[in-house]
Amino acid sequence: MSTAVCVTLCAGAAAQTTPVNIITDPNPTNLSGRGTFGGLVIDGFARVNSANAAGETTSEVDRVLTDGFRSYGGRLDTDNSGSIRFLVIAESGVAFRPDEEIQGLTLEGVGSGTRIQFVQVLGSEDDGVEWFGGSVNADHLVINGADDDSLDMDLGYRGRVQYALALQGTTNGNYGIESDGNGDNFNAVPFTAPRIANVTILGNKGRIDENT
């Protein structure tokens, strides 16, 4: 399996360099591949609608990557998991089982105190960016050639996404935006309610497969 970077609870992400950081394979001269780097995963303490009584949710992504169980989510919607700015994540994303994937950028229960700005995901084998609950805002995003959805929002995500450009992949490229609640409990709260503005999505003759 590809390696990935996981920022777990009580840790913090920091990528605030002058443009551009590239997270990819050891050969940065050819960025036409997919899945050579798992992606970037950030866990936070914000609310998620699949949480247990303690407000926590087991991370399937971390379980597969670390061969152990880690949790994300909580009750602090203003949680600060750090700052991600001026970042390129290339040749990323791994779909290791149906409905269990690592996206280019995976945000799990990340709170509104976190900054996500000026991020490009290039050539993800799964989604470009996926939010699992949380309330983090993100702006100035570019998603090129995701094999699944460019932007995917689940499990009670309630943040704002603004100023985004997405060019779908040519193989699958399922949806520009996918937004779901909790597939196991349609009444689970908080409901997924993102605010999306100033977004352009371009199709690229991809196809929709059964694993959306």
N, CA, C and O of each residue as an XYZ file, in Angstrom:
848
protein
N       0.837     -1.186      0.000
C       0.000      0.000      0.000
C       0.876      1.241      0.000
O       1.993      1.210      0.516
N       0.380      2.336     -0.574
C       1.075      3.608     -0.537
C       1.146      4.130      0.887
O       0.275      3.847      1.709
N       2.189      4.893      1.169
C       2.279      5.556      2.459
C       1.394      6.791      2.461
O       0.975      7.272      1.409
N       1.115      7.300      3.662
C       0.313      8.507      3.794
C       0.772      9.253      5.031
O       1.478      8.703      5.876
N       0.363     10.515      5.130
C       0.656     11.327      6.301
C      -0.624     11.487      7.097
O      -1.618     11.985      6.568
N      -0.623     11.069      8.377
C      -1.790     11.174      9.247
C      -1.479     12.121     10.393
O      -0.522     11.911     11.138
N      -2.295     13.171     10.534
C      -2.186     14.093     11.655
C      -3.293     13.725     12.620
O      -4.459     14.028     12.364
N      -2.953     13.078     13.725
C      -3.942     12.498     14.620
C      -4.366     13.498     15.695
O      -3.868     14.622     15.743
N      -5.290     13.073     16.553
C      -5.765     13.932     17.629
C      -4.609     14.389     18.505
O      -3.683     13.631     18.793
N      -4.690     15.664     18.925
C      -3.677     16.310     19.770
C      -2.409     16.651     19.002
O      -1.483     17.232     19.570
N      -2.349     16.303     17.725
C      -1.246     16.758     16.886
C      -1.722     17.988     16.123
O      -2.864     18.417     16.289
N      -0.874     18.546     15.307
C      -1.266     19.703     14.525
C      -0.547     19.711     13.202
O       0.620     19.330     13.117
N      -1.246     20.146     12.159
C      -0.643     20.220     10.837
C      -0.107     21.623     10.611
O      -0.683     22.603     11.083
N       0.989     21.712      9.893
C       1.544     23.017      9.559
C       2.214     22.929      8.206
O       3.264     22.301      8.064
N       1.609     23.558      7.214
C       2.219     23.668      5.889
C       1.908     25.073      5.401
O       0.890     25.298      4.746
N       2.788     26.017      5.719
C       2.535     27.417      5.409
C       3.740     28.027      4.711
O       4.169     29.131      5.046
N       4.272     27.317      3.758
C       5.460     27.802      3.078
C       5.059     28.696      1.918
O       3.880     28.838      1.596
N       6.054     29.288      1.306
C       5.788     29.959      0.052
C       5.461     28.892     -0.972
O       5.999     27.787     -0.893
N       4.596     29.186     -1.929
C       4.208     28.149     -2.888
C       5.444     27.613     -3.611
O       6.237     28.430     -4.081
N       5.665     26.310     -3.734
C       4.665     25.278     -3.547
C       5.322     24.125     -2.828
O       6.468     23.801     -3.139
N       4.655     23.489     -1.882
C       5.086     22.203     -1.348
C       4.462     21.113     -2.197
O       3.303     21.235     -2.594
N       5.194     20.058     -2.484
C       4.634     18.932     -3.215
C       4.768     17.687     -2.361
O       5.871     17.328     -1.949
N       3.644     17.024     -2.092
C       3.665     15.725     -1.423
C       3.343     14.694     -2.488
O       2.221     14.644     -2.990
N       4.324     13.872     -2.833
C       4.143     12.950     -3.950
C       5.199     11.858     -3.851
O       5.759     11.634     -2.778
N       5.470     11.190     -4.939
C       6.483     10.144     -4.938
C       7.876     10.763     -5.117
O       7.992     11.980     -5.259
N       8.940      9.934     -5.111
C      10.292     10.496     -5.228
C      10.622     11.063     -6.602
O      11.716     11.596     -6.792
N       9.716     10.966     -7.559
C       9.999     11.450     -8.902
C       9.061     12.603     -9.241
O       8.053     12.390     -9.915
N       9.368     13.821     -8.790
C       8.447     14.937     -8.983
C       8.417     15.490    -10.395
O       7.658     16.421    -10.665
N       9.219     14.949    -11.308
C       9.228     15.462    -12.672
C       8.085     14.907    -13.504
O       7.788     15.441    -14.573
N       7.442     13.853    -13.038
C       6.335     13.251    -13.777
C       5.166     13.068    -12.822
O       5.180     12.158    -11.992
N       4.158     13.920    -12.930
C       3.025     13.894    -12.009
C       1.770     13.367    -12.688
O       0.672     13.863    -12.436
N       1.926     12.369    -13.543
C       0.784     11.831    -14.285
C       0.185     10.593    -13.634
O      -0.814     10.069    -14.125
N       0.768     10.114    -12.545
C       0.294      8.886    -11.921
C      -0.808      9.120    -10.911
O      -1.254     10.249    -10.705
N      -1.249      8.019    -10.273
C      -2.257      8.072     -9.216
C      -1.911      7.027     -8.163
O      -1.371      5.968     -8.484
N      -2.221      7.325     -6.924
C      -2.106      6.336     -5.872
C      -0.699      5.986     -5.447
O      -0.517      5.016     -4.712
N       0.310      6.732     -5.876
C       1.669      6.441     -5.427
C       1.933      6.997     -4.031
O       2.871      6.581     -3.352
N       1.100      7.937     -3.617
C       1.162      8.489     -2.264
C      -0.245      8.469     -1.693
O      -1.186      8.940     -2.332
N      -0.393      7.922     -0.482
C      -1.737      7.738      0.073
C      -2.515      9.027      0.223
O      -3.709      9.061     -0.073
N      -1.869     10.083      0.674
C      -2.562     11.344      0.868
C      -2.297     11.915      2.246
O      -1.460     11.407      2.993
N      -3.017     12.974      2.575
C      -2.894     13.647      3.863
C      -4.197     13.482      4.626
O      -5.263     13.828      4.117
N      -4.120     12.952      5.848
C      -5.285     12.717      6.701
C      -5.132     13.557      7.958
O      -4.098     13.495      8.624
N      -6.158     14.348      8.291
C      -6.144     15.159      9.504
C      -7.350     14.796     10.360
O      -8.479     14.779      9.870
N      -7.114     14.504     11.637
C      -8.174     14.182     12.590
C      -8.348     15.334     13.573
O      -7.373     15.947     14.009
N      -9.614     15.622     13.917
C      -9.893     16.690     14.871
C     -10.950     16.304     15.881
O     -11.412     15.164     15.918
N     -11.333     17.286     16.712
C     -12.253     17.064     17.828
C     -13.650     17.629     17.576
O     -14.442     17.712     18.515
N     -13.982     18.021     16.345
C     -15.309     18.574     16.067
C     -16.348     17.458     15.949
O     -16.003     16.281     15.835
N     -17.619     17.844     15.977
C     -18.704     16.864     15.993
C     -18.820     16.107     14.670
O     -18.613     16.657     13.589
N     -19.158     14.828     14.800
C     -19.373     13.916     13.681
C     -20.641     13.127     13.988
O     -20.836     12.710     15.129
N     -21.516     12.908     12.991
C     -22.798     12.277     13.322
C     -22.760     10.750     13.378
O     -23.804     10.108     13.492
N     -21.584     10.177     13.300
C     -21.442      8.734     13.504
C     -20.772      8.429     14.838
O     -20.312      7.310     15.063
N     -20.717      9.427     15.729
C     -19.944      9.303     16.960
C     -20.648      8.441     17.999
O     -21.864      8.253     17.958
N     -19.855      7.922     18.929
C     -20.393      7.190     20.066
C     -20.777      8.169     21.174
O     -20.761      9.382     20.965
N     -21.120      7.647     22.345
C     -21.570      8.499     23.440
C     -20.501      9.486     23.887
O     -20.819     10.549     24.420
N     -19.256      9.144     23.673
C     -18.152     10.040     24.031
C     -17.855     11.059     22.944
O     -16.961     11.890     23.099
N     -18.605     11.001     21.833
C     -18.386     11.925     20.733
C     -17.291     11.514     19.790
O     -16.868     12.313     18.954
N     -16.808     10.266     19.898
C     -15.695      9.814     19.077
C     -16.152      8.830     18.014
O     -17.155      8.136     18.181
N     -15.410      8.779     16.930
C     -15.666      7.862     15.831
C     -14.366      7.152     15.481
O     -13.315      7.790     15.407
N     -14.421      5.853     15.267
C     -13.226      5.118     14.868
C     -12.884      5.437     13.425
O     -13.754      5.412     12.555
N     -11.628      5.736     13.170
C     -11.170      6.081     11.835
C     -10.759      4.828     11.076
O      -9.761      4.195     11.421
N     -11.514      4.465     10.051
C     -11.137      3.329      9.215
C      -9.840      3.607      8.471
O      -9.038      2.700      8.249
N      -9.637      4.851      8.092
C      -8.405      5.209      7.387
C      -7.200      4.932      8.264
O      -6.254      4.274      7.832
N      -7.225      5.431      9.501
C      -6.092      5.220     10.395
C      -5.927      3.749     10.740
O      -4.802      3.278     10.909
N      -7.035      3.012     10.848
C      -6.938      1.593     11.180
C      -6.143      0.854     10.115
O      -5.289      0.028     10.438
N      -6.412      1.139      8.873
C      -5.714      0.455      7.784
C      -4.262      0.899      7.706
O      -3.372      0.082      7.466
N      -4.020      2.182      7.907
C      -2.657      2.695      7.770
C      -1.757      2.280      8.920
O      -0.567      2.041      8.717
N      -2.308      2.191     10.130
C      -1.473      1.956     11.303
C      -1.668      0.582     11.900
O      -0.992      0.228     12.866
N      -2.586     -0.208     11.343
C      -2.894     -1.529     11.873
C      -3.344     -1.437     13.333
O      -3.056     -2.322     14.138
N      -4.034     -0.384     13.654
C      -4.573     -0.177     14.993
C      -5.794      0.710     14.893
O      -6.162      1.123     13.794
N      -6.433      1.014     16.012
C      -7.634      1.835     15.991
C      -7.329      3.217     16.546
O      -6.770      3.347     17.634
N      -7.691      4.225     15.810
C      -7.592      5.600     16.268
C      -8.973      6.227     16.150
O      -9.819      5.754     15.393
N      -9.186      7.274     16.891
C     -10.490      7.924     16.882
C     -10.368      9.364     16.424
O      -9.293      9.961     16.482
N     -11.479      9.910     15.971
C     -11.563     11.333     15.677
C     -12.942     11.807     16.101
O     -13.822     11.005     16.414
N     -13.116     13.113     16.107
C     -14.402     13.670     16.505
C     -14.464     13.962     17.988
O     -13.631     13.500     18.768
N     -15.464     14.738     18.361
C     -15.664     15.126     19.748
C     -16.817     16.101     19.832
O     -17.826     15.934     19.147
N     -16.678     17.115     20.664
C     -17.754     18.090     20.854
C     -17.268     19.527     20.683
O     -17.970     20.469     21.051
N     -16.080     19.695     20.131
C     -15.492     21.028     20.006
C     -15.468     21.446     18.536
O     -14.505     21.174     17.820
N     -16.541     22.111     18.096
C     -16.627     22.494     16.687
C     -15.608     23.558     16.301
O     -15.304     23.716     15.118
N     -15.077     24.289     17.274
C     -14.066     25.305     16.975
C     -12.644     24.760     17.119
O     -11.687     25.532     17.162
N     -12.505     23.464     17.191
C     -11.194     22.823     17.347
C     -10.204     23.304     16.285
O     -10.578     23.547     15.137
N      -8.956     23.435     16.679
C      -7.890     23.887     15.784
C      -6.898     22.750     15.572
O      -6.174     22.370     16.493
N      -6.867     22.206     14.355
C      -5.916     21.144     14.008
C      -4.703     21.682     13.269
O      -3.914     20.907     12.728
N      -4.545     23.002     13.238
C      -3.383     23.578     12.579
C      -3.758     24.356     11.335
O      -4.888     24.826     11.201
N      -2.816     24.490     10.436
C      -2.995     25.315      9.244
C      -2.359     24.639      8.040
O      -1.208     24.206      8.090
N      -3.122     24.555      6.962
C      -2.624     24.030      5.688
C      -2.821     25.123      4.648
O      -3.956     25.469      4.320
N      -1.730     25.667      4.126
C      -1.810     26.721      3.114
C      -0.719     26.497      2.075
O       0.387     26.062      2.397
N      -1.050     26.803      0.819
C      -0.091     26.685     -0.286
C       0.499     25.280     -0.350
O       1.707     25.090     -0.208
N      -0.368     24.309     -0.564
C       0.053     22.906     -0.565
C      -0.442     22.213     -1.826
O      -1.590     22.395     -2.231
N       0.422     21.421     -2.443
C       0.038     20.555     -3.554
C       0.193     19.109     -3.099
O       1.253     18.711     -2.617
N      -0.871     18.326     -3.255
C      -0.854     16.896     -2.939
C      -1.031     16.168     -4.265
O      -2.096     16.247     -4.878
N      -0.007     15.465     -4.709
C      -0.020     14.902     -6.056
C       0.071     13.385     -6.041
O       0.657     12.786     -5.139
N      -0.531     12.772     -7.074
C      -0.485     11.318     -7.289
C      -0.944     10.562     -6.044
O      -0.296      9.609     -5.613
N      -2.043     10.985     -5.483
C      -2.457     10.491     -4.173
C      -3.726      9.648     -4.280
O      -4.223      9.360     -5.369
N      -4.230      9.264     -3.106
C      -5.506      8.561     -3.014
C      -5.381      7.064     -3.198
O      -4.743      6.595     -4.140
N      -5.996      6.311     -2.289
C      -5.988      4.853     -2.371
C      -7.365      4.342     -1.989
O      -7.862      4.666     -0.910
N      -7.995      3.548     -2.850
C      -9.248      2.867     -2.522
C      -8.903      1.427     -2.185
O      -8.733      0.602     -3.083
N      -8.798      1.111     -0.876
C      -8.332     -0.214     -0.486
C      -9.463     -1.217     -0.344
O      -9.223     -2.423     -0.402
N     -10.720     -0.735     -0.155
C     -11.908     -1.581     -0.153
C     -13.076     -0.726     -0.580
O     -12.987      0.497     -0.482
N     -14.194     -1.316     -1.059
C     -15.366     -0.500     -1.389
C     -15.794      0.354     -0.201
O     -15.957     -0.148      0.911
N     -15.971      1.640     -0.445
C     -16.396      2.610      0.561
C     -15.353      2.860      1.652
O     -15.671      3.478      2.668
N     -14.131      2.399      1.466
C     -13.053      2.666      2.417
C     -11.832      3.117      1.617
O     -11.157      2.316      0.970
N     -11.571      4.414      1.681
C     -10.530      4.969      0.835
C      -9.744      6.034      1.600
O     -10.169      6.542      2.637
N      -8.602      6.337      1.048
C      -7.860      7.521      1.458
C      -7.939      8.505      0.297
O      -7.593      8.168     -0.835
N      -8.385      9.693      0.576
C      -8.495     10.722     -0.445
C      -7.171     11.483     -0.573
O      -6.221     11.234      0.169
N      -7.132     12.400     -1.515
C      -5.964     13.270     -1.559
C      -5.806     14.009     -0.239
O      -4.733     14.003      0.363
N      -6.888     14.645      0.207
C      -6.940     15.306      1.511
C      -8.174     14.800      2.239
O      -9.297     14.991      1.771
N      -7.969     14.152      3.389
C      -9.059     13.599      4.192
C      -9.142     14.374      5.496
O      -8.166     14.448      6.243
N     -10.315     14.958      5.773
C     -10.516     15.783      6.963
C     -11.575     15.123      7.831
O     -12.752     15.099      7.468
N     -11.162     14.586      8.979
C     -12.043     13.799      9.833
C     -12.314     14.553     11.133
O     -11.434     14.668     11.986
N     -13.532     15.063     11.278
C     -13.884     15.776     12.495
C     -13.034     17.008     12.752
O     -12.733     17.326     13.902
N     -12.649     17.693     11.705
C     -11.759     18.853     11.829
C     -12.590     20.106     12.095
O     -13.593     20.342     11.421
N     -12.177     20.906     13.074
C     -12.958     22.051     13.508
C     -12.662     23.337     12.766
O     -11.723     23.422     11.974
N     -13.496     24.346     13.046
C     -13.440     25.614     12.316
C     -12.223     26.460     12.670
O     -11.940     27.441     11.983
N     -11.497     26.099     13.731
C     -10.270     26.818     14.047
C      -9.107     26.465     13.144
O      -8.061     27.111     13.196
N      -9.279     25.452     12.320
C      -8.248     24.995     11.379
C      -8.326     25.810     10.092
O      -9.419     26.177      9.660
N      -7.197     26.091      9.484
C      -7.165     26.835      8.220
C      -6.785     25.893      7.084
O      -5.756     25.219      7.141
N      -7.630     25.853      6.046
C      -7.348     25.094      4.821
C      -7.478     26.076      3.662
O      -8.592     26.462      3.305
N      -6.369     26.482      3.075
C      -6.398     27.497      2.025
C      -5.332     27.209      0.974
O      -4.239     26.740      1.291
N      -5.667     27.497     -0.281
C      -4.719     27.389     -1.388
C      -4.131     25.979     -1.464
O      -2.921     25.786     -1.341
N      -5.004     25.011     -1.668
C      -4.608     23.606     -1.739
C      -4.990     23.043     -3.099
O      -6.112     23.241     -3.566
N      -4.062     22.342     -3.733
C      -4.330     21.640     -4.981
C      -4.143     20.149     -4.765
O      -3.152     19.715     -4.178
N      -5.114     19.360     -5.248
C      -4.993     17.904     -5.252
C      -4.939     17.469     -6.707
O      -5.883     17.689     -7.466
N      -3.837     16.854     -7.088
C      -3.581     16.510     -8.486
C      -3.510     14.997     -8.642
O      -2.644     14.349     -8.053
N      -4.421     14.431     -9.435
C      -4.347     13.016     -9.778
C      -4.648     12.076     -8.635
O      -3.907     11.117     -8.423
N      -5.727     12.323     -7.883
C      -6.092     11.405     -6.800
C      -6.759     10.153     -7.363
O      -7.573     10.236     -8.282
N      -6.409      8.996     -6.806
C      -7.041      7.744     -7.223
C      -8.437      7.596     -6.637
O      -9.191      6.713     -7.044
N      -8.787      8.454     -5.682
C     -10.138      8.468     -5.130
C     -10.642      9.913     -5.148
O     -10.463     10.605     -6.150
N     -11.263     10.383     -4.073
C     -11.749     11.761     -4.036
C     -10.589     12.751     -3.965
O      -9.477     12.417     -3.555
N     -10.891     13.972     -4.377
C      -9.910     15.027     -4.182
C      -9.809     15.407     -2.718
O      -8.761     15.238     -2.095
N     -10.917     15.928     -2.161
C     -11.006     16.276     -0.745
C     -12.282     15.660     -0.197
O     -13.337     15.753     -0.824
N     -12.191     15.024      0.987
C     -13.398     14.509      1.638
C     -13.417     14.948      3.091
O     -12.420     14.867      3.808
N     -14.608     15.424      3.503
C     -14.846     15.839      4.876
C     -15.733     14.801      5.555
O     -16.817     14.496      5.060
N     -15.286     14.261      6.674
C     -16.096     13.379      7.501
C     -16.502     14.170      8.743
O     -15.750     14.240      9.715
N     -17.689     14.761      8.706
C     -18.117     15.609      9.804
C     -17.217     16.818      9.949
O     -16.461     17.165      9.042
N     -17.313     17.454     11.113
C     -16.481     18.614     11.363
C     -17.077     19.892     10.814
O     -18.162     19.892     10.233
N     -16.355     20.977     11.006
C     -16.860     22.300     10.641
C     -15.774     23.191     10.052
O     -15.930     24.411     10.003
N     -14.682     22.593      9.606
C     -13.584     23.380      9.056
C     -13.996     24.031      7.740
O     -14.684     23.412      6.928
N     -13.581     25.267      7.530
C     -13.795     25.957      6.268
C     -12.595     25.727      5.354
O     -11.474     25.526      5.822
N     -12.842     25.758      4.056
C     -11.762     25.593      3.081
C     -12.006     26.539      1.917
O     -13.137     26.678      1.451
N     -10.963     27.181      1.455
C     -11.126     28.073      0.308
C      -9.896     28.020     -0.589
O      -8.802     27.638     -0.174
N     -10.122     28.415     -1.825
C      -9.093     28.394     -2.862
C      -8.535     26.979     -3.043
O      -7.371     26.701     -2.753
N      -9.407     26.103     -3.530
C      -9.058     24.705     -3.780
C      -9.035     24.445     -5.276
O      -9.851     24.992     -6.017
N      -8.101     23.613     -5.722
C      -8.048     23.155     -7.109
C      -7.923     21.639     -7.087
O      -7.011     21.090     -6.469
N      -8.858     20.959     -7.775
C      -8.851     19.502     -7.845
C      -8.722     19.106     -9.310
O      -9.595     19.425    -10.118
N      -7.646     18.417     -9.657
C      -7.418     17.995    -11.038
C      -7.466     16.481    -11.142
O      -6.667     15.795    -10.505
N      -8.389     15.946    -11.933
C      -8.339     14.546    -12.323
C      -8.594     13.540    -11.233
O      -7.980     12.473    -11.236
N      -9.489     13.841    -10.284
C      -9.831     12.842     -9.265
C     -10.564     11.676     -9.912
O     -11.423     11.873    -10.771
N     -10.220     10.456     -9.493
C     -10.853      9.267    -10.059
C     -12.234      9.018     -9.473
O     -13.010      8.244    -10.034
N     -12.555      9.663     -8.350
C     -13.896      9.561     -7.779
C     -14.484     10.969     -7.755
O     -14.515     11.625     -8.796
N     -14.941     11.445     -6.634
C     -15.543     12.776     -6.556
C     -14.468     13.833     -6.292
O     -13.473     13.565     -5.618
N     -14.679     15.012     -6.821
C     -13.722     16.081     -6.521
C     -13.864     16.550     -5.078
O     -12.871     16.695     -4.365
N     -15.107     16.787     -4.650
C     -15.397     17.227     -3.287
C     -16.453     16.303     -2.706
O     -17.505     16.114     -3.318
N     -16.199     15.725     -1.542
C     -17.116     14.754     -0.932
C     -17.325     15.135      0.532
O     -16.360     15.335      1.270
N     -18.600     15.236      0.953
C     -18.938     15.716      2.296
C     -19.891     14.736      2.959
O     -20.953     14.439      2.413
N     -19.520     14.230      4.135
C     -20.282     13.180      4.798
C     -20.361     13.435      6.305
O     -19.692     14.313      6.849
N     -21.203     12.634      6.953
C     -21.223     12.456      8.413
C     -21.352     13.759      9.198
O     -20.749     13.927     10.258
N     -22.163     14.687      8.646
C     -22.454     15.898      9.403
C     -21.479     17.038      9.206
O     -21.274     17.833     10.123
N     -20.871     17.140      8.030
C     -19.970     18.264      7.762
C     -20.774     19.549      7.639
O     -21.793     19.580      6.948
N     -20.324     20.612      8.304
C     -21.079     21.864      8.349
C     -20.219     23.092      8.065
O     -20.559     24.192      8.503
N     -19.137     22.931      7.358
C     -18.263     24.058      7.078
C     -18.604     24.759      5.773
O     -19.606     24.457      5.125
N     -17.748     25.698      5.406
C     -17.923     26.480      4.176
C     -16.807     26.130      3.197
O     -15.639     26.034      3.573
N     -17.187     25.941      1.942
C     -16.226     25.716      0.860
C     -16.427     26.826     -0.162
O     -17.525     26.989     -0.694
N     -15.385     27.582     -0.437
C     -15.524     28.726     -1.328
C     -14.290     28.857     -2.209
O     -13.173     28.544     -1.798
N     -14.518     29.325     -3.430
C     -13.453     29.526     -4.409
C     -12.741     28.206     -4.704
O     -11.610     27.977     -4.275
N     -13.428     27.356     -5.440
C     -12.856     26.054     -5.799
C     -13.032     25.816     -7.294
O     -14.027     26.226     -7.891
N     -12.050     25.149     -7.881
C     -12.079     24.759     -9.287
C     -11.785     23.275     -9.370
O     -10.802     22.802     -8.800
N     -12.637     22.531    -10.082
C     -12.448     21.084    -10.195
C     -12.566     20.657    -11.652
O     -13.507     21.040    -12.347
N     -11.599     19.859    -12.109
C     -11.645     19.211    -13.415
C     -11.687     17.712    -13.163
O     -10.724     17.129    -12.664
N     -12.810     17.093    -13.513
C     -13.000     15.681    -13.212
C     -12.015     14.794    -13.970
O     -11.480     15.182    -15.009
N     -11.784     13.587    -13.427
C     -10.913     12.625    -14.081
C     -11.542     12.040    -15.329
O     -12.752     12.144    -15.532
N     -10.724     11.428    -16.161
C     -11.201     10.882    -17.438
C     -11.572      9.412    -17.351
O     -12.216      8.901    -18.268
N     -11.195      8.712    -16.291
C     -11.510      7.281    -16.193
C     -12.831      7.069    -15.473
O     -13.792      6.589    -16.073
N     -12.891      7.422    -14.185
C     -14.162      7.388    -13.467
C     -14.691      8.802    -13.299
O     -15.652      9.187    -13.966
N     -14.082      9.570    -12.426
C     -14.509     10.950    -12.241
C     -15.979     11.051    -11.915
O     -16.714     11.760    -12.602
N     -16.434     10.351    -10.869
C     -17.858     10.172    -10.617
C     -18.655     11.468    -10.551
O     -19.453     11.750    -11.445
N     -18.450     12.248     -9.516
C     -19.244     13.455     -9.309
C     -18.334     14.626     -8.959
O     -17.286     14.460     -8.335
N     -18.760     15.803     -9.375
C     -18.042     16.986     -8.939
C     -18.162     17.174     -7.440
O     -17.172     17.434     -6.756
N     -19.401     17.040     -6.923
C     -19.660     17.134     -5.491
C     -20.561     15.984     -5.081
O     -21.603     15.759     -5.697
N     -20.169     15.256     -4.048
C     -21.045     14.270     -3.417
C     -21.265     14.699     -1.973
O     -20.312     15.035     -1.270
N     -22.519     14.689     -1.527
C     -22.837     15.092     -0.163
C     -23.805     14.089      0.437
O     -24.890     13.868     -0.101
N     -23.416     13.482      1.552
C     -24.217     12.445      2.204
C     -24.335     12.743      3.690
O     -23.606     13.566      4.242
N     -25.286     12.042      4.325
C     -25.391     12.107      5.774
C     -24.706     10.911      6.396
O     -23.509     10.692      6.205
N     -25.478     10.137      7.145
C     -24.992      8.911      7.768
C     -25.798      7.762      7.184
O     -26.996      7.653      7.446
N     -25.160      6.908      6.401
C     -25.870      5.833      5.723
C     -26.471      4.807      6.655
O     -27.380      4.076      6.261
N     -25.985      4.734      7.884
C     -26.520      3.782      8.854
C     -27.637      4.365      9.706
O     -28.373      3.625     10.360
N     -27.768      5.684      9.702
C     -28.792      6.339     10.517
C     -29.130      7.678      9.891
O     -28.419      8.662     10.096
N     -30.224      7.718      9.123
C     -30.579      8.939      8.407
C     -30.966     10.082      9.346
O     -30.967     11.241      8.932
N     -31.292      9.776     10.594
C     -31.683     10.809     11.549
C     -30.523     11.287     12.417
O     -30.715     12.114     13.308
N     -29.337     10.779     12.164
C     -28.182     11.158     12.978
C     -27.879     12.646     12.821
O     -27.931     13.190     11.718
N     -27.567     13.282     13.922
C     -27.229     14.703     13.915
C     -25.802     14.885     14.420
O     -25.294     14.065     15.185
N     -25.159     15.969     13.982
C     -25.668     17.028     13.117
C     -25.803     16.553     11.670
O     -25.060     15.685     11.211
N     -26.773     17.146     10.963
C     -26.939     16.820      9.555
C     -25.808     17.448      8.735
O     -25.247     18.479      9.107
N     -25.495     16.813      7.630
C     -24.536     17.394      6.695
C     -25.153     18.636      6.065
O     -26.195     18.545      5.417
N     -24.533     19.782      6.243
C     -25.098     21.040      5.748
C     -23.977     22.000      5.364
O     -23.791     23.026      6.019
N     -23.230     21.680      4.311
C     -22.144     22.568      3.893
C     -22.681     23.830      3.230
O     -23.792     23.842      2.701
N     -21.895     24.871      3.264
C     -22.181     26.093      2.515
C     -21.141     26.182      1.401
O     -19.941     26.251      1.665
N     -21.611     26.181      0.161
C     -20.718     26.096     -0.995
C     -20.963     27.307     -1.888
O     -22.105     27.591     -2.247
N     -19.909     28.015     -2.245
C     -20.052     29.205     -3.078
C     -18.834     29.358     -3.973
O     -17.727     28.943     -3.628
N     -19.066     29.967     -5.140
C     -17.983     30.301     -6.064
C     -17.165     29.071     -6.447
O     -15.943     29.051     -6.301
N     -17.859     28.050     -6.939
C     -17.226     26.789     -7.316
C     -17.496     26.510     -8.791
O     -18.634     26.624     -9.246
N     -16.466     26.149     -9.533
C     -16.592     25.753    -10.934
C     -16.159     24.305    -11.075
O     -15.074     23.927    -10.633
N     -17.029     23.477    -11.707
C     -16.734     22.058    -11.904
C     -16.840     21.742    -13.386
O     -17.853     22.046    -14.015
N     -15.804     21.135    -13.947
C     -15.759     20.810    -15.363
C     -15.728     19.304    -15.535
O     -14.885     18.630    -14.943
N     -16.644     18.763    -16.345
C     -16.626     17.341    -16.655
C     -15.506     17.010    -17.618
O     -14.953     17.888    -18.281
N     -15.173     15.705    -17.685
C     -14.045     15.311    -18.529
C     -14.277     13.934    -19.144
O     -13.343     13.149    -19.304
N     -15.541     13.652    -19.488
C     -15.920     12.407    -20.163
C     -15.618     11.175    -19.320
O     -15.376     10.092    -19.853
N     -15.635     11.348    -18.010
C     -15.480     10.196    -17.127
C     -16.773      9.409    -17.060
O     -17.769      9.778    -17.683
N     -16.753      8.318    -16.299
C     -17.946      7.494    -16.148
C     -18.249      7.306    -14.668
O     -17.356      7.392    -13.826
N     -19.516      7.048    -14.358
C     -19.925      6.795    -12.985
C     -19.898      5.301    -12.744
O     -20.523      4.541    -13.482
N     -19.170      4.865    -11.704
C     -19.183      3.450    -11.372
C     -20.052      3.225    -10.142
O     -20.558      4.183     -9.559
N     -20.231      1.960     -9.740
C     -21.135      1.647     -8.637
C     -20.547      2.000     -7.281
O     -21.287      2.094     -6.302
N     -19.249      2.196     -7.198
C     -18.610      2.552     -5.935
C     -18.389      4.051     -5.906
O     -17.288      4.520     -6.196
N     -19.426      4.814     -5.558
C     -19.341      6.263     -5.565
C     -18.778      6.791     -4.271
O     -18.638      8.003     -4.108
